[in-house]
Amino acid sequence: ETGVTQTPRHLVMGMTNKKSLKCEQHLGHNAMYWYKQSAKKPLELMFVYSLEERVENNSVPSRFSPECPNSSHLFLHLHTLQPEDSALYLCASSQEGRFSGANVLTFGAGSRLTVL
Amino acid sequence: QQQVKQSPQSLIVQKGGISIINCAYENTAFDYFPWYQQFPGKGPALLIAIRPDVSEKKEGRFTISFNKSAKQFSLHIMDSQPGDSATYFCAASRGTYKYIFGTGTRLKVLA
């Protein structure tokens, strides 16, 4: 496996379900991100983890709960979601630092979430 | 202050033509301006990027033009090919990882 891998690629869930999205990066990066991609909207940053500590939380509803057990893995736990949460959820990673090529985001293919 | 405005929303170009996508920003603290390319079913991938100390950067058929005084930057795709059909996102960031993305441009290159 190379790059950033996300599972599942597609997920359909009811509003009362609990599910999780998984992300794994094989690049040795030290920062990981969750983005939400909705049609005709800018990519929306949800969470940032740097060196496994959460450093950014853009006021995301509590029904989304991130977890970063180590620098290679990132989870997004989902519960009691709303239909408007249906979107493509992208995981990304980067290597933070002050050198050429630093902080360039590498994205996974995304998890397409549909909330019924 | 934090927005990056991207236009057009969609673009259709004949094979061999020039595709031009424009972005405008407001925050003069931004110091890194990447363009990402996204194919259906894939995540965005870095295409080309520029820093504000240069006015133009070229990589193959892709060129970024940067106008610091106007706070605008654009992507030019020369000799556009059907394989370039994708969604293109501009972005701006300041220092670390705080990217602000545009809304995307869906490009279709006709064979």
Tab-separated table of C-alpha atoms in Angstrom, chain B residues 23-102:
chain	number	residue	atom	x	y	z
B	23	CYS	CA	-8.767	32.599	-8.390
B	24	ALA	CA	-8.815	35.669	-6.186
B	25	TYR	CA	-7.955	35.997	-2.526
B	26	GLU	CA	-8.208	38.710	0.108
B	27	ASN	CA	-5.794	37.806	2.881
B	28	THR	CA	-2.336	39.179	2.049
B	29	ALA	CA	-0.818	36.864	4.662
B	30	PHE	CA	-1.236	33.863	2.349
B	31	ASP	CA	2.171	32.656	1.198
B	32	TYR	CA	1.518	29.448	-0.714
B	33	PHE	CA	-0.878	28.967	-3.638
B	34	PRO	CA	-1.352	25.386	-4.890
B	35	TRP	CA	-3.625	23.962	-7.539
B	36	TYR	CA	-5.132	20.518	-7.034
B	37	GLN	CA	-6.546	18.227	-9.704
B	38	GLN	CA	-9.295	15.739	-8.887
B	39	PHE	CA	-10.510	12.950	-11.144
B	40	PRO	CA	-13.852	11.215	-10.476
B	41	GLY	CA	-13.542	8.671	-7.692
B	42	LYS	CA	-10.161	10.007	-6.608
B	43	GLY	CA	-8.944	12.467	-4.035
B	44	PRO	CA	-7.416	15.800	-5.048
B	45	ALA	CA	-3.751	15.615	-6.068
B	46	LEU	CA	-1.264	18.464	-6.102
B	47	LEU	CA	-0.734	19.687	-9.652
B	48	ILE	CA	1.429	22.782	-9.329
B	49	ALA	CA	2.062	25.469	-6.739
B	50	ILE	CA	3.568	28.932	-6.465
B	51	ARG	CA	4.830	31.280	-3.781
B	52	PRO	CA	4.235	35.046	-3.988
B	53	ASP	CA	7.875	35.934	-4.666
B	54	VAL	CA	7.513	34.857	-8.324
B	55	SER	CA	4.978	35.915	-10.964
B	56	GLU	CA	4.881	32.737	-12.998
B	57	LYS	CA	5.673	29.060	-12.685
B	58	LYS	CA	5.547	26.556	-15.501
B	59	GLU	CA	5.554	22.764	-15.352
B	60	GLY	CA	5.023	21.140	-18.716
B	61	ARG	CA	1.679	22.280	-20.123
B	62	PHE	CA	0.592	23.795	-16.794
B	63	THR	CA	1.401	27.383	-15.823
B	64	ILE	CA	0.458	29.453	-12.794
B	65	SER	CA	0.351	33.211	-13.273
B	66	PHE	CA	0.435	35.209	-10.062
B	67	ASN	CA	-0.492	38.887	-9.667
B	68	LYS	CA	0.350	39.936	-6.131
B	69	SER	CA	-0.961	43.493	-6.423
B	70	ALA	CA	-4.318	42.315	-7.750
B	71	LYS	CA	-4.399	39.381	-5.330
B	72	GLN	CA	-5.187	37.018	-8.156
B	73	PHE	CA	-3.670	33.869	-9.567
B	74	SER	CA	-4.639	31.665	-12.457
B	75	LEU	CA	-3.983	28.252	-13.933
B	76	HIS	CA	-3.335	27.946	-17.656
B	77	ILE	CA	-3.439	24.557	-19.333
B	78	MET	CA	-1.852	24.738	-22.756
B	79	ASP	CA	-2.711	22.242	-25.512
B	80	SER	CA	-5.571	20.875	-23.383
B	81	GLN	CA	-6.194	17.148	-23.740
B	82	PRO	CA	-9.225	14.967	-22.966
B	83	GLY	CA	-7.161	13.403	-20.166
B	84	ASP	CA	-7.093	16.815	-18.484
B	85	SER	CA	-10.854	16.584	-17.908
B	86	ALA	CA	-11.163	16.834	-14.129
B	87	THR	CA	-12.108	19.221	-11.358
B	88	TYR	CA	-9.470	21.781	-10.458
B	89	PHE	CA	-9.223	23.484	-7.069
B	90	CYS	CA	-7.132	26.484	-6.212
B	91	ALA	CA	-6.070	27.033	-2.633
B	92	ALA	CA	-4.169	29.452	-0.457
B	93	SER	CA	-2.401	28.896	2.820
B	94	ARG	CA	-0.418	30.903	5.311
B	95	GLY	CA	2.603	29.228	6.741
B	96	THR	CA	1.383	25.912	7.966
B	97	TYR	CA	-1.486	23.688	7.071
B	98	LYS	CA	-4.393	26.111	7.096
B	99	TYR	CA	-5.483	25.780	3.509
B	100	ILE	CA	-8.438	27.751	2.153
B	101	PHE	CA	-9.826	26.114	-0.974
B	102	GLY	CA	-11.810	27.524	-3.867
